[in-house]
Amino acid sequence: MRKYFGTDGIRGEANRELTVELALKLGYALGYSLKKQYPNEKRIKIVMGSDTRRSGYMLRSALTAGLNSMGININFVGVIPTPGVAYLTQKSSAKAGIMISASHNPAKDNGIKIFAENGNKLPDLVELDLESLMDNIDKITENPIAGDEVGRFTYTEDEYYLYRDHILSTVKGDFSGMKIILDAANGSAYRVAKEVFLSLGAEIVVINDAPNGRNINVKCGSTHPEILAKVVMGYDADLGLAYDGDADRLIAVDKNGTIVDGDKIIAVLALGMKSRNELKDNKVVTTIMSNMGFENYLKAQGITLERANVGDRYVLEKMRELEVNIGGEQSGHIILTDFGTTGDGVLTSVKLVEAIRDSNRSLDELVGEIVDWPQILINIKVDNAKKNTWNQNENIVKFIERKEEEMAGLGRVLVRTSGTEAIVRVMVEGKEKEMVDRVAHEIAEIVKKELV
C-alpha cells in the first residue's frame, strides 16, 4: 500500500493534504533518487509544467526548492497539458518530468505527477522508493550541496511549441469546412487546443478559455459537458470537444447535443484504424468500467476488447503486455501509443475529427449503432480513513455477494474506491434498467450506512 501516491501521482486538497512540506520532501527525494540513478551525469535536468490552478505556483516553489537544493536543473514550460510534459521529457535530455495538476478534480485540489525519462509514469516500485526517501529526509539532506553547485530554474515556455507542432504532425490534411466547439475547462488546453484547430482550418468557437486560477473544471470541461452540448446545438456545429483541467481527457458531444464518452470515442478511432490496417491484433484495451453493450458492438466488428483495472497506468500496462496500440477509459482518458506515452485529450480530439472527416459520416451516425446496457454509477463520499476498508466490512461484502447472485446472468456489480478522492464508486450494469437502478441504490445505501 502506497502512502502518498495514488493511481495518478500525489493528489489532495492544496495546502491541507498536499502541503508545501510534502512537495518539498518530494523534491528532495526525487533529486536524490535521480542522482543515484544517473551517477555519471554532471548536471541532471527535469521538465516541469502546470495547469492553471492558483496553488500551482506554491507547489512549484516547494518542488523547486527541494530539487535545486539537490543540484537538479529545472526547465519550467509553464501552463501545458500533462501529455505535453510527458512528450517534452521523452524528446529532450531530461531525466524526469513533473506535472503539477489535479486533472479533473475541483479547483481547490492539486496534484504532482512524475514521468520517467521515457515519458512514462513511474512504476509502483519507484513510487514506493520515493515514499521511503520522503519519510527519511534527514538522511538524504545531511550533506548539503555547496552554494554555487545548487540547481538552476529556467523558464523555457517556448518549448510549448514543440508539443503543439507534434500534435499537428499527427494529422493528414486539414479540417476546413468543419464547425467545432471547444471547451477548454479553463485549464491546460485553453491555448493549445485553439491554436491546433485554427491551424488545421476548422471553424471554431472556444468556451471556458479564461482561466483565473480558481475556475478550472468549474461547471465545464469533460466532467460537465452539459453547457457545451447547448452551445453545439445553438451554433449548429458538427460536434463539440471537452477537455479536463490538464487536458489528458476528452469527452465529445455530437451535433444533437448527445454526450459521447471515452468508450465510444475509442470505438470510432479503432474502426478507422482497423480499416487502414493500423489496429494491432484487432484489439483495444479498456477498463472494468466499460459497458457490455460497447464490448458486444466491438465484437461484431471483429475487434476484441481486453479489460484492465481502472487507471491509465494499468491500461497502458495491459496495452504493452498485449502489444495493443489503442486503449483508454470511459472517462475519456485515451492512449494512442503510436503518437504518445500517456492519455492526451488534444491529440485524441484531432484524431477523432480526422476519423469523422475520413468516414464521411457524422459523429452521431458513427456511434449510433452502439447500444449500451443500462448502467448506473453512484459516487459516495466517505471518511478518507475508511475509503479502503469497504472490502473488509462484512456487512458490505455479504450484501454485495447477495446482489451479485441476484443479477447472475443478467448483469454485473462493481464496487471500487477512487484512486484520487475519498469516494467509493458503486457501478451496476445489466439488461433491465429497473433492476440496475434498484440494486445500485441498495448497495449505495449500505456503503453510506457503514462508511459515512
XYZ file of C-alpha atoms in Angstrom:
452
model
C 0.000 0.000 0.000
C 1.457 3.334 -1.073
C 1.360 6.137 1.483
C 1.426 9.274 -0.669
C 0.998 8.183 -4.291
C -2.373 7.153 -5.676
C -3.253 5.846 -9.128
C -2.167 9.128 -10.709
C 0.564 10.730 -8.644
C 0.141 12.531 -5.333
C -3.145 14.371 -5.032
C -5.208 16.165 -2.410
C -6.576 19.492 -1.247
C -3.820 22.053 -1.706
C -2.106 23.199 1.484
C -4.103 20.772 3.642
C -3.448 17.307 2.234
C -0.950 18.220 -0.463
C 1.160 20.595 1.598
C 4.252 22.661 0.877
C 6.183 20.409 3.259
C 5.129 17.302 1.327
C 6.091 18.884 -2.005
C 9.450 19.948 -0.602
C 10.138 16.415 0.649
C 9.203 15.025 -2.759
C 11.648 17.453 -4.380
C 14.423 16.288 -2.081
C 13.559 12.605 -2.609
C 13.279 12.829 -6.393
C 16.525 14.763 -6.653
C 18.345 12.233 -4.502
C 16.861 9.321 -6.460
C 17.836 10.799 -9.839
C 21.418 11.381 -8.700
C 21.683 7.758 -7.601
C 20.138 6.579 -10.871
C 22.448 8.699 -13.049
C 25.736 8.905 -11.090
C 27.784 9.927 -14.149
C 25.557 12.897 -15.102
C 27.250 16.138 -14.108
C 24.026 18.128 -14.204
C 20.628 16.398 -14.277
C 17.710 18.212 -15.897
C 13.971 17.751 -15.478
C 10.978 19.273 -17.303
C 8.201 20.836 -15.221
C 4.773 22.164 -16.202
C 1.481 23.007 -14.533
C -2.192 23.607 -15.148
C -3.930 26.880 -14.251
C -4.658 26.347 -10.538
C -3.636 29.130 -8.186
C -1.927 26.664 -5.861
C 0.362 25.516 -8.676
C 2.771 28.394 -8.033
C 3.055 27.470 -4.377
C 3.772 23.808 -5.092
C 6.153 24.684 -7.911
C 8.199 26.776 -5.496
C 8.380 23.972 -2.932
C 9.342 21.346 -5.511
C 11.918 23.696 -6.996
C 13.489 24.344 -3.608
C 13.901 20.633 -2.940
C 15.166 19.753 -6.422
C 17.528 22.719 -6.793
C 18.983 22.051 -3.344
C 19.905 18.559 -4.609
C 21.654 20.067 -7.634
C 18.872 19.350 -10.172
C 18.179 21.820 -13.002
C 14.548 22.578 -13.862
C 13.178 23.653 -17.245
C 9.751 25.146 -16.494
C 7.496 25.163 -19.568
C 4.566 26.967 -17.961
C 0.915 26.056 -18.464
C 0.761 22.980 -20.671
C -1.244 19.730 -20.850
C 0.090 16.784 -18.865
C 0.915 14.849 -22.072
C 2.957 17.871 -23.162
C 5.267 17.361 -20.187
C 5.498 13.645 -20.988
C 6.334 14.398 -24.634
C 8.970 17.048 -23.860
C 10.579 14.804 -21.245
C 10.849 11.963 -23.741
C 12.162 14.134 -26.582
C 14.744 16.097 -24.576
C 17.739 15.152 -22.468
C 15.630 15.408 -19.291
C 15.809 12.556 -16.804
C 12.306 13.139 -15.447
C 9.199 15.250 -15.920
C 6.846 16.785 -13.354
C 3.292 17.972 -13.954
C 1.559 19.984 -11.238
C -2.136 19.275 -11.692
C -5.121 17.550 -10.123
C -6.555 16.804 -13.565
C -10.379 16.698 -13.403
C -10.557 17.315 -9.638
C -12.085 20.504 -8.152
C -10.064 23.725 -8.266
C -9.185 23.528 -4.562
C -7.239 20.318 -5.143
C -3.859 19.886 -6.738
C -1.507 17.071 -7.583
C 2.001 16.105 -8.664
C 2.569 13.610 -11.477
C 6.063 12.354 -12.286
C 7.304 10.913 -15.570
C 10.463 8.904 -16.194
C 12.873 9.957 -18.949
C 10.988 7.788 -21.471
C 7.789 9.794 -20.910
C 6.048 7.037 -18.953
C 4.605 7.407 -15.471
C 6.733 5.949 -12.711
C 6.295 2.266 -11.815
C 4.784 1.434 -8.433
C 8.125 0.261 -7.042
C 9.817 3.573 -7.869
C 6.998 5.478 -6.174
C 7.384 3.275 -3.093
C 11.109 4.046 -3.048
C 10.383 7.776 -3.231
C 7.934 7.457 -0.351
C 10.605 5.761 1.755
C 13.036 8.590 0.993
C 10.393 11.200 1.859
C 9.936 9.605 5.268
C 13.711 9.636 5.910
C 14.519 13.084 4.589
C 17.166 13.875 7.229
C 19.391 11.109 5.899
C 19.441 12.448 2.341
C 19.916 16.114 3.257
C 22.663 15.744 5.875
C 25.411 16.674 3.370
C 24.079 19.753 1.546
C 25.471 20.838 -1.824
C 27.731 23.906 -1.859
C 26.097 27.214 -2.732
C 27.429 27.576 -6.262
C 26.531 23.957 -7.123
C 22.802 24.143 -6.478
C 20.460 23.574 -9.397
C 19.092 26.191 -11.781
C 15.451 27.125 -12.519
C 14.865 28.285 -16.112
C 11.711 29.409 -17.895
C 11.543 27.507 -21.203
C 7.973 28.294 -22.226
C 8.826 28.323 -25.945
C 9.213 24.528 -25.722
C 5.390 24.506 -25.677
C 5.550 24.925 -29.466
C 7.386 21.615 -29.835
C 4.403 19.878 -28.266
C 1.859 21.857 -30.301
C 3.673 21.038 -33.542
C 3.819 17.362 -32.568
C 0.010 17.313 -32.312
C -0.297 18.983 -35.718
C 2.086 16.456 -37.270
C -0.257 13.553 -36.457
C -2.986 14.760 -38.827
C -3.089 14.297 -42.593
C -4.840 17.110 -44.435
C -6.987 19.728 -42.723
C -10.423 20.270 -41.188
C -11.708 23.013 -43.475
C -15.486 23.092 -43.699
C -15.983 21.699 -40.183
C -17.535 23.732 -37.365
C -16.307 22.665 -33.923
C -16.934 23.947 -30.375
C -14.054 23.570 -27.914
C -14.486 23.568 -24.125
C -11.055 24.165 -22.558
C -12.287 23.734 -18.934
C -10.350 26.914 -18.008
C -7.335 24.658 -17.824
C -4.271 23.482 -19.685
C -5.989 23.216 -23.084
C -7.051 26.875 -23.225
C -4.238 27.800 -25.608
C -3.075 24.693 -27.444
C -6.490 23.354 -28.499
C -7.446 26.663 -30.081
C -4.139 27.010 -31.917
C -4.193 23.439 -33.218
C -7.712 23.554 -34.646
C -7.194 27.007 -36.170
C -4.005 25.767 -37.820
C -5.972 22.834 -39.242
C -8.510 25.172 -40.831
C -11.568 24.386 -38.712
C -14.183 26.992 -37.881
C -14.142 27.040 -34.084
C -15.834 28.583 -31.103
C -13.949 28.268 -27.806
C -15.655 28.378 -24.415
C -14.203 28.278 -20.896
C -10.803 29.524 -22.053
C -10.299 32.314 -19.492
C -8.525 30.677 -16.515
C -8.234 32.773 -13.353
C -6.682 30.206 -11.007
C -9.976 29.269 -9.390
C -12.354 28.361 -12.230
C -10.653 25.244 -13.614
C -13.221 22.430 -14.114
C -15.981 24.543 -12.542
C -19.223 23.500 -14.286
C -17.304 22.982 -17.519
C -14.990 20.638 -19.388
C -15.151 16.864 -19.664
C -16.785 16.408 -16.247
C -19.588 18.896 -17.034
C -20.238 18.871 -20.803
C -23.877 19.992 -20.467
C -23.212 23.632 -21.424
C -21.053 22.513 -24.335
C -23.978 20.422 -25.609
C -26.210 23.507 -25.642
C -23.567 25.593 -27.411
C -23.071 22.910 -30.071
C -26.780 22.921 -30.882
C -27.014 26.706 -30.642
C -24.239 27.189 -33.200
C -25.414 24.263 -35.367
C -21.891 22.854 -35.073
C -20.694 19.470 -36.297
C -19.524 18.462 -32.816
C -18.095 19.660 -29.526
C -14.891 18.638 -27.744
C -14.446 18.944 -23.979
C -11.126 18.585 -22.137
C -10.426 18.271 -18.425
C -8.193 20.509 -16.338
C -4.859 19.126 -17.521
C -6.148 18.114 -20.983
C -5.333 14.420 -20.723
C -9.011 13.501 -21.219
C -11.593 14.096 -23.930
C -15.373 13.841 -23.954
C -17.218 14.658 -27.186
C -20.706 15.964 -27.981
C -22.441 15.188 -31.276
C -24.448 17.685 -33.329
C -27.644 16.721 -31.462
C -26.104 17.556 -28.086
C -25.658 13.905 -27.096
C -22.604 13.226 -24.940
C -20.136 10.720 -26.389
C -17.923 9.090 -23.736
C -14.439 7.620 -23.959
C -15.650 4.118 -24.845
C -17.476 5.375 -27.924
C -14.549 7.595 -28.947
C -12.313 4.507 -28.765
C -14.810 2.644 -30.959
C -14.699 5.347 -33.653
C -10.906 5.515 -33.595
C -10.452 1.734 -33.523
C -12.769 1.150 -36.500
C -10.884 3.763 -38.503
C -7.567 2.173 -37.559
C -8.891 -1.281 -38.488
C -9.979 -0.033 -41.918
C -6.417 1.196 -42.536
C -4.835 -1.997 -41.133
C -3.328 0.054 -38.279
C -5.126 -1.655 -35.369
C -2.637 -4.075 -33.846
C -4.040 -7.590 -33.440
C -7.549 -6.085 -33.849
C -7.687 -5.396 -30.102
C -8.394 -2.479 -27.807
C -7.827 -2.185 -24.063
C -10.368 -0.535 -21.784
C -11.196 -0.968 -18.109
C -13.549 -2.998 -15.979
C -15.910 0.020 -16.141
C -16.557 -0.277 -19.882
C -20.123 -1.087 -20.883
C -21.055 -4.598 -22.013
C -23.013 -3.133 -24.926
C -19.837 -1.445 -26.138
C -17.947 -4.734 -25.860
C -20.629 -6.563 -27.843
C -20.531 -3.892 -30.564
C -16.763 -4.188 -30.973
C -17.024 -7.970 -31.118
C -19.490 -7.677 -34.000
C -16.924 -5.521 -35.834
C -14.193 -8.123 -35.389
C -12.447 -6.238 -32.566
C -11.614 -7.858 -29.225
C -11.935 -5.838 -26.020
C -9.409 -6.556 -23.259
C -10.100 -5.167 -19.776
C -7.637 -3.663 -17.295
C -8.038 -2.218 -13.810
C -9.184 1.388 -13.579
C -6.356 3.870 -14.045
C -4.432 4.847 -17.144
C -1.222 3.252 -15.811
C -2.960 -0.130 -15.710
C -4.466 0.366 -19.157
C -1.012 1.152 -20.511
C 0.498 -1.895 -18.782
C -2.095 -4.146 -20.428
C -1.553 -2.454 -23.794
C 2.165 -3.151 -23.609
C 1.607 -6.709 -22.451
C -0.678 -7.412 -25.425
C 1.126 -5.082 -27.878
C -2.076 -3.077 -28.468
C -1.884 0.497 -29.791
C -5.166 1.988 -28.537
C -6.704 1.878 -25.097
C -8.393 4.053 -22.547
C -11.172 4.712 -20.109
C -14.842 5.608 -20.236
C -13.864 8.936 -18.649
C -12.095 9.946 -21.867
C -8.513 9.154 -20.914
C -7.378 7.605 -24.222
C -3.868 6.386 -25.051
C -2.624 6.172 -28.638
C 0.835 4.654 -28.347
C 1.673 5.330 -31.988
C 1.870 9.010 -31.015
C 2.396 9.308 -27.252
C 3.082 7.616 -23.925
C 0.047 8.779 -21.965
C -3.553 9.911 -22.380
C -3.768 13.089 -24.457
C -7.072 14.907 -24.875
C -5.936 17.284 -27.609
C -4.247 14.512 -29.601
C -7.346 12.315 -29.238
C -9.582 15.166 -30.372
C -7.694 15.791 -33.621
C -7.585 12.061 -34.374
C -11.329 11.824 -33.675
C -12.123 14.721 -36.013
C -9.815 13.190 -38.626
C -11.716 9.875 -38.334
C -15.070 11.645 -38.682
C -13.849 13.573 -41.730
C -12.472 10.468 -43.426
C -15.641 8.438 -42.794
C -17.921 10.999 -44.494
C -20.341 10.390 -41.633
C -21.318 12.494 -38.633
C -20.330 11.552 -35.085
C -23.882 10.624 -34.148
C -24.035 8.250 -37.126
C -20.715 6.641 -36.197
C -21.763 5.857 -32.622
C -25.470 5.300 -33.268
C -25.109 1.535 -33.576
C -23.537 1.173 -30.106
C -26.348 0.219 -27.742
C -25.241 0.448 -24.131
C -26.672 -1.782 -21.455
C -28.320 0.285 -18.706
C -25.602 1.321 -16.286
C -25.613 3.450 -13.171
C -22.606 4.809 -11.287
C -23.070 6.231 -7.797
C -20.202 8.086 -6.104
C -20.376 8.054 -2.311
C -18.210 10.493 -0.358
C -16.828 8.683 2.664
C -14.427 9.292 5.508
C -10.975 9.248 3.893
C -9.672 6.931 6.620
C -12.421 4.420 5.783
C -12.136 4.661 1.994
C -10.096 1.498 1.546
C -11.922 -0.582 4.148
C -15.190 -1.312 2.327
C -13.990 -4.766 1.211
C -13.079 -5.620 4.815
C -16.553 -4.725 6.083
C -18.512 -7.963 6.462
C -21.933 -6.295 6.147
C -20.996 -4.610 2.858
C -19.246 -7.648 1.364
C -22.063 -10.095 2.162
C -24.714 -7.706 0.851
C -22.833 -7.276 -2.428
C -22.477 -11.060 -2.742
C -26.266 -11.448 -2.421
C -26.846 -8.820 -5.092
C -24.337 -10.474 -7.428
C -26.226 -13.754 -7.060
C -29.467 -11.919 -7.807
C -28.008 -10.478 -11.028
C -26.227 -13.631 -12.206
C -26.504 -13.810 -15.989
C -28.420 -10.521 -16.095
C -25.672 -8.045 -15.334
C -22.756 -7.246 -13.071
C -21.817 -5.304 -9.929
C -18.561 -3.410 -9.463
C -17.577 -1.578 -6.274
C -14.235 0.213 -6.085
C -12.558 3.200 -4.472
C -11.341 6.271 -6.290
C -7.571 6.479 -6.555
C -7.642 10.258 -6.212
C -10.595 11.186 -3.951
C -12.317 9.964 -0.767
C -15.022 8.263 -2.793
C -16.408 4.744 -3.071
C -17.868 4.102 -6.530
C -20.793 1.709 -6.983
C -21.407 0.640 -10.576
C -24.208 -1.689 -11.611
C -24.895 -2.726 -15.196
C -27.498 -5.053 -16.647
C -30.121 -5.791 -19.248
C -33.030 -4.337 -17.234
C -32.857 -0.688 -16.144
C -35.268 -1.130 -13.232
C -33.105 -3.858 -11.678
C -29.915 -1.869 -12.284
C -31.283 1.236 -10.535
C -32.658 -0.713 -7.580
C -29.529 -2.790 -6.954
C -27.188 0.194 -7.296
C -29.102 2.295 -4.779
C -29.434 -0.603 -2.347
C -25.662 -1.131 -2.371
C -25.021 2.625 -2.101
C -27.239 2.833 0.967
C -25.364 0.145 2.877
C -21.998 1.732 1.921
C -23.256 5.063 3.292
C -24.545 3.400 6.457
C -21.252 1.652 7.157
C -18.642 4.202 5.965
C -20.040 7.733 6.106
